[in-house]
Short mmCIF file of N, CA and C in Angstrom, two decimals:
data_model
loop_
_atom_site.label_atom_id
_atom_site.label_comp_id
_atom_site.label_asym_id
_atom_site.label_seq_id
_atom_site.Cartn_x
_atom_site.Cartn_y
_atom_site.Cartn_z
N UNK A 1 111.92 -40.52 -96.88
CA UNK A 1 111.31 -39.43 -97.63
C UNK A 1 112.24 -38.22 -97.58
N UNK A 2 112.74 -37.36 -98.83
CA UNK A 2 113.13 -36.54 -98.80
C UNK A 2 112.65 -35.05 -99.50
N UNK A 3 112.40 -34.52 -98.13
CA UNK A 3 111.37 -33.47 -98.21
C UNK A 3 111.98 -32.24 -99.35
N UNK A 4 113.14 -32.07 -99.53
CA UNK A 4 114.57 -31.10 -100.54
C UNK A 4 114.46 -32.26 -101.87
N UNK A 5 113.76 -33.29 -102.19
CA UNK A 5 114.21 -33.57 -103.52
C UNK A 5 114.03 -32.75 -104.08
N UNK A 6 114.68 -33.29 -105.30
CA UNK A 6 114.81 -32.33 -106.84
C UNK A 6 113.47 -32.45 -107.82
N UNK A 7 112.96 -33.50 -107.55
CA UNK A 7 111.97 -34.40 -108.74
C UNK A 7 110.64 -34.73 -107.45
N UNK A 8 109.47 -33.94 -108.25
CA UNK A 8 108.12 -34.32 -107.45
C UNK A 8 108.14 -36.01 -107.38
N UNK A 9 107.51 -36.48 -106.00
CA UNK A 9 106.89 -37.63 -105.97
C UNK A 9 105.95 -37.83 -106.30
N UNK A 10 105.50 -39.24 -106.90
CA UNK A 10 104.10 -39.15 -107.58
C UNK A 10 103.11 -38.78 -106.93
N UNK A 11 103.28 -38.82 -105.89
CA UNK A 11 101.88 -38.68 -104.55
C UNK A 11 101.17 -37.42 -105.37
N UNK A 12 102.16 -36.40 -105.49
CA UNK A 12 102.39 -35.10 -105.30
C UNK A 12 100.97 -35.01 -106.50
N UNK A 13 100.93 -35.57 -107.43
CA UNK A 13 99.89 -35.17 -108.80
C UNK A 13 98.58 -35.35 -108.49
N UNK A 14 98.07 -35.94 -107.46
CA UNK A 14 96.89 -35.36 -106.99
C UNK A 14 96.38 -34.17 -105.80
N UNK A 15 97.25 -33.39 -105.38
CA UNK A 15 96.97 -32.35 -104.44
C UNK A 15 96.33 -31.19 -105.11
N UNK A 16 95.57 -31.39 -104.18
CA UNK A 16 94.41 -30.16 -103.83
C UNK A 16 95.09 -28.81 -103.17
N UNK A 17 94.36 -28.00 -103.48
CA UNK A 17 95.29 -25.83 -102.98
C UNK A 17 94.29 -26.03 -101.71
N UNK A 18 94.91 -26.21 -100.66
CA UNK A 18 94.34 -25.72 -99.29
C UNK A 18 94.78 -24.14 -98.77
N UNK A 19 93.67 -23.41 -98.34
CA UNK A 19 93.94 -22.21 -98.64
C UNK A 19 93.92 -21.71 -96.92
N UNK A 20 93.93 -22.99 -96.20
CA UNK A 20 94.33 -22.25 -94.03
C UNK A 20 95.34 -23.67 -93.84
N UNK A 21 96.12 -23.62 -95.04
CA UNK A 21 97.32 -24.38 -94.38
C UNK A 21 97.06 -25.28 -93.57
N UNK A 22 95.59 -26.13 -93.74
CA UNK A 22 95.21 -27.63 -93.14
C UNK A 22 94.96 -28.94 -93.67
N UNK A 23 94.84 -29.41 -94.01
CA UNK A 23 94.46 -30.92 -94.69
C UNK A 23 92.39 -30.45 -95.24
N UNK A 24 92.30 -30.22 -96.46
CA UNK A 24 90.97 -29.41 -96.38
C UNK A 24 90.17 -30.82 -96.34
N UNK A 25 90.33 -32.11 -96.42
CA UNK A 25 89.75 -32.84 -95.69
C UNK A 25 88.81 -33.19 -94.33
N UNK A 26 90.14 -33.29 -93.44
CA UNK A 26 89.86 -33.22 -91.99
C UNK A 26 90.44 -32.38 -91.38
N UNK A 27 91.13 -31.22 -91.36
CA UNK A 27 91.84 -30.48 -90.64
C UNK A 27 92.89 -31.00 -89.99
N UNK A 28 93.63 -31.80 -90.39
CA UNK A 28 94.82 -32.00 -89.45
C UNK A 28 95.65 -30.79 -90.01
N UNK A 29 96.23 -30.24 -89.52
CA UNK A 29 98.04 -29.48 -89.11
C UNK A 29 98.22 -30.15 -90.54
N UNK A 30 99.73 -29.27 -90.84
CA UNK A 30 100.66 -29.81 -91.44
C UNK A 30 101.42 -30.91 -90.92
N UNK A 31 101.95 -30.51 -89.34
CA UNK A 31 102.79 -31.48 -88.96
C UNK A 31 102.44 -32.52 -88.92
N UNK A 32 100.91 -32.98 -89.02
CA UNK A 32 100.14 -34.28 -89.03
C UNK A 32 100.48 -35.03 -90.05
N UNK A 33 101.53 -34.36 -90.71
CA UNK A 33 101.29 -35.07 -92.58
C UNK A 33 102.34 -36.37 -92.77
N UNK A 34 102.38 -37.42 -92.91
CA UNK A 34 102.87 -38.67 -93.29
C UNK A 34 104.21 -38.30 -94.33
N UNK A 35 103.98 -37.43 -95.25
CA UNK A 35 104.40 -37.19 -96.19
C UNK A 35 104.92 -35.78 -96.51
N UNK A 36 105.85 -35.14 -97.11
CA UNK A 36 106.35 -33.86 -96.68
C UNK A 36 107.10 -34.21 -97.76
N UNK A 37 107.11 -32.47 -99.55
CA UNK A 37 107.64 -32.50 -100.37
C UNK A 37 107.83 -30.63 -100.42
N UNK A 38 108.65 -29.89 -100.68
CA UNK A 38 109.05 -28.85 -101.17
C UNK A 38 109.81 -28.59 -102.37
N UNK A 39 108.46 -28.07 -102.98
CA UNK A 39 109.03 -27.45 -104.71
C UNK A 39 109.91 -26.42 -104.89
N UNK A 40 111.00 -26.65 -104.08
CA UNK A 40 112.14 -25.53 -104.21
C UNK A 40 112.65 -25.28 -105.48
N UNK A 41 112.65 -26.29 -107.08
CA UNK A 41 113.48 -25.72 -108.01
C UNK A 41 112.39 -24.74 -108.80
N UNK A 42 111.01 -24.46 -108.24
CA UNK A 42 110.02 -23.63 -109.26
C UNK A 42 109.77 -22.30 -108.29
N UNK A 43 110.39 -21.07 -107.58
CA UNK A 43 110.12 -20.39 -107.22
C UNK A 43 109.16 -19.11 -107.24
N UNK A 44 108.18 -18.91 -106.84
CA UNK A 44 107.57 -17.75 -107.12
C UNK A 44 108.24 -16.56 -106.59
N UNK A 45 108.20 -15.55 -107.25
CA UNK A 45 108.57 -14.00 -107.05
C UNK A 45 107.37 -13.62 -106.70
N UNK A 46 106.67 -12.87 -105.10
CA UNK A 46 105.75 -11.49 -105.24
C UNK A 46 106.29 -10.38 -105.51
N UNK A 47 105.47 -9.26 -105.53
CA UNK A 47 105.84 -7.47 -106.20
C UNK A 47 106.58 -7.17 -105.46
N UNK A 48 107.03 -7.79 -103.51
CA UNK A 48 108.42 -7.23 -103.26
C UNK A 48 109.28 -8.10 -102.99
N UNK A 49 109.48 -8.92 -104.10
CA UNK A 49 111.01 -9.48 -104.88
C UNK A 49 111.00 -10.76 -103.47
N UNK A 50 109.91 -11.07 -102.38
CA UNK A 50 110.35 -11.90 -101.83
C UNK A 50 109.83 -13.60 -102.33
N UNK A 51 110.72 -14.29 -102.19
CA UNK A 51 110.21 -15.65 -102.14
C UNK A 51 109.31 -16.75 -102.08
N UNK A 52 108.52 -17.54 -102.20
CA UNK A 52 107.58 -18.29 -101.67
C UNK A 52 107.24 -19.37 -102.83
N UNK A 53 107.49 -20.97 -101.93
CA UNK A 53 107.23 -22.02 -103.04
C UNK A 53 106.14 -23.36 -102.72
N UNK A 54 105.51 -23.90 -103.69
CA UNK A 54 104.34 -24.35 -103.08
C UNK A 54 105.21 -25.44 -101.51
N UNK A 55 104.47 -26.15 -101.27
CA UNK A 55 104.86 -27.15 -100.10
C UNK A 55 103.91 -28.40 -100.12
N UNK A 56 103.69 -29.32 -100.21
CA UNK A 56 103.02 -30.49 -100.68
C UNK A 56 102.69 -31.23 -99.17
N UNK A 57 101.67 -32.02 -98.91
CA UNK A 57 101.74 -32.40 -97.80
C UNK A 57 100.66 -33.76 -97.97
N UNK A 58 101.42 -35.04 -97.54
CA UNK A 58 100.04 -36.37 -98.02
C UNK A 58 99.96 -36.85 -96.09
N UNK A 59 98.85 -36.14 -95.66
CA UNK A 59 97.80 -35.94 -94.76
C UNK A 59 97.80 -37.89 -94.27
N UNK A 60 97.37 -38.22 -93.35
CA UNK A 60 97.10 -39.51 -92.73
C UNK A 60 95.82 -40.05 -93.32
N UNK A 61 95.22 -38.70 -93.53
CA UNK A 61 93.70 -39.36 -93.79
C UNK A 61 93.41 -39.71 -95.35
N UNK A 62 94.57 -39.19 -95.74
CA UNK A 62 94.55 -40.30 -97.52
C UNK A 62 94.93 -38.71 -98.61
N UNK A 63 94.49 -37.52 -98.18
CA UNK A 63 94.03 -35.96 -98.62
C UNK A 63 95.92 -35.94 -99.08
N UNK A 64 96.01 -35.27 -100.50
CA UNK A 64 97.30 -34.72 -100.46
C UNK A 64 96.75 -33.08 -101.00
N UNK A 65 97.54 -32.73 -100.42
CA UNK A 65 97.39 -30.94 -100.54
C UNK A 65 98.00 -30.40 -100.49
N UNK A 66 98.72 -29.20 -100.86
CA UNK A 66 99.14 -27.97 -101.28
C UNK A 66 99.17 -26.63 -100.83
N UNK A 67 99.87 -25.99 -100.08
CA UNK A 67 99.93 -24.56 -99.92
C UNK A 67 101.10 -23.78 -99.82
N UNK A 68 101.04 -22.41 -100.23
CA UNK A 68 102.17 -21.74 -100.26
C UNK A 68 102.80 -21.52 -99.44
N UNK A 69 104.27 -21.68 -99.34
CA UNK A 69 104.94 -21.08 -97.75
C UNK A 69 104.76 -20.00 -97.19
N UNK A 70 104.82 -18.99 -97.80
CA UNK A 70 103.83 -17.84 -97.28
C UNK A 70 102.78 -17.83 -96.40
N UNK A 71 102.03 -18.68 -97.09
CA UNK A 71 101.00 -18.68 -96.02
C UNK A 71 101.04 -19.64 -94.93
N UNK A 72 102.23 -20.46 -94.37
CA UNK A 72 101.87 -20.92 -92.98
C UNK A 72 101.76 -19.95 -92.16
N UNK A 73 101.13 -20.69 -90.90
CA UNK A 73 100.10 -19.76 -90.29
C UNK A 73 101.51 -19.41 -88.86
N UNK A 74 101.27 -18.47 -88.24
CA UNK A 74 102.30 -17.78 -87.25
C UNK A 74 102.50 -18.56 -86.17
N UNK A 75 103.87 -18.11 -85.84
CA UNK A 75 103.95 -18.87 -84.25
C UNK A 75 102.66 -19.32 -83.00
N UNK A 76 102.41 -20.36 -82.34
CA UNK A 76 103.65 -20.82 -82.16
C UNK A 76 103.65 -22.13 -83.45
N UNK A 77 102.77 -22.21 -83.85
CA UNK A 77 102.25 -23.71 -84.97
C UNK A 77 103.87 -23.70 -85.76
N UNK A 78 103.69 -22.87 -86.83
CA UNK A 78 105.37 -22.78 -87.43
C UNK A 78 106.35 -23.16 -87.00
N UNK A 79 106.76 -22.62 -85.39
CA UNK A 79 107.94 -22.68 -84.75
C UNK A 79 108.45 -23.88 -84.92
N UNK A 80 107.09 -24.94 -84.06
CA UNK A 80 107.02 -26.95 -83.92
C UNK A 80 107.44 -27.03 -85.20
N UNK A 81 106.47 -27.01 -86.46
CA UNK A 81 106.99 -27.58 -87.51
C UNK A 81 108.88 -27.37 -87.80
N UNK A 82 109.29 -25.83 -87.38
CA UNK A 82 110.62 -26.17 -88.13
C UNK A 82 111.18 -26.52 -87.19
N UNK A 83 111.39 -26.53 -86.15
CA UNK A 83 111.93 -27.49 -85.39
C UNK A 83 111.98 -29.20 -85.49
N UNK A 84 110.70 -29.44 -86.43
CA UNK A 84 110.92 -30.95 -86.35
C UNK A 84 111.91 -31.26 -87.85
N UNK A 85 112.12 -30.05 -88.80
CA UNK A 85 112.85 -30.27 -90.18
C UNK A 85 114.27 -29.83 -90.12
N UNK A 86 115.01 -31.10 -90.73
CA UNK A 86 116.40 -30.58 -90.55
C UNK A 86 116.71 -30.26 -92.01
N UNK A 87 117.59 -28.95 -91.87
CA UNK A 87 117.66 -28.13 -93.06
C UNK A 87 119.05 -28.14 -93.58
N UNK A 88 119.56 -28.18 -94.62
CA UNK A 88 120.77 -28.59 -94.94
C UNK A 88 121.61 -27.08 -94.29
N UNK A 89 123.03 -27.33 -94.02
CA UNK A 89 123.87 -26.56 -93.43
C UNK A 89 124.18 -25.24 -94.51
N UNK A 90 124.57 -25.62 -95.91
CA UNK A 90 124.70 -25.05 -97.05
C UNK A 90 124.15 -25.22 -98.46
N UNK A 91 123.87 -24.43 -99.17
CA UNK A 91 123.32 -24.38 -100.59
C UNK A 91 124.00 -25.67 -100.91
N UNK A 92 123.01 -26.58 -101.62
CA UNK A 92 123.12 -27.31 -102.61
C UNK A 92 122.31 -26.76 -104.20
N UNK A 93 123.43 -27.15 -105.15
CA UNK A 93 122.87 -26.18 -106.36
C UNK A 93 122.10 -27.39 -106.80
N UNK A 94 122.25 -28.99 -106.78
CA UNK A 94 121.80 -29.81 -107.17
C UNK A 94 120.35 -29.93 -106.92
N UNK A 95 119.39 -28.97 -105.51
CA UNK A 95 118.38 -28.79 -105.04
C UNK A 95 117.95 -27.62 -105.52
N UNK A 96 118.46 -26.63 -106.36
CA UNK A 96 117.91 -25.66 -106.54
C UNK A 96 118.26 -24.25 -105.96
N UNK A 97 119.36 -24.90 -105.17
CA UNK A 97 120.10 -24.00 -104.04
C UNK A 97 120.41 -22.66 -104.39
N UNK A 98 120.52 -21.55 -104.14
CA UNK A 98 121.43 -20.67 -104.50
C UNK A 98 122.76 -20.64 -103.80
N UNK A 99 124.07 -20.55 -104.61
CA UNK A 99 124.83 -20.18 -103.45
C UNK A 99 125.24 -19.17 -102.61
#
């Protein structure tokens, strides 16, 4: 699975907007998720010019869902997750990259 593709996986066309960054199913975590997609080539702009793109997540318990990066929730939960994602060294433009 590659969480930086360019092109949604089909999983991806049934997710639900979870709005506390959990599986609105059963509450598992993100990190609980089987499945892991980031819509990096469709970026949102907020009013101060910063960043934030949805994040896709297909849950164990069958649930695929949706929430903004923005809203994951604060250390220490965050920290685990990026620690378990390895992030490319440099911009790829082929991902949406900036250089």
């Amino acid at each position: 699975m590659d969480a930086f593709a360019p092109i949604a996986p089909d999983w991806t066309q049934s997710a639900v907007h979870s709005f506390d960054f959990r599986c609105p199913q059963c509450g598992a975590s993100s990190r609980k998720a089987e499945k892991v997609w980031l819509n990096r080539r469709a970026p949102v702009y907020t009013p101060d010019y910063t960043r934030k793109w949805q994040e896709f997540y297909h849950c164990s318990c069958g649930c695929v869902w949706w929430a903004w990066s923005s809203d994951r929730p604060s250390e220490p939960e965050a920290a685990e997750f990026i620690t378990d994602v390895t992030l490319p060294e440099s911009a790829n433009p082929e991902n949406g990259d900036e250089p």
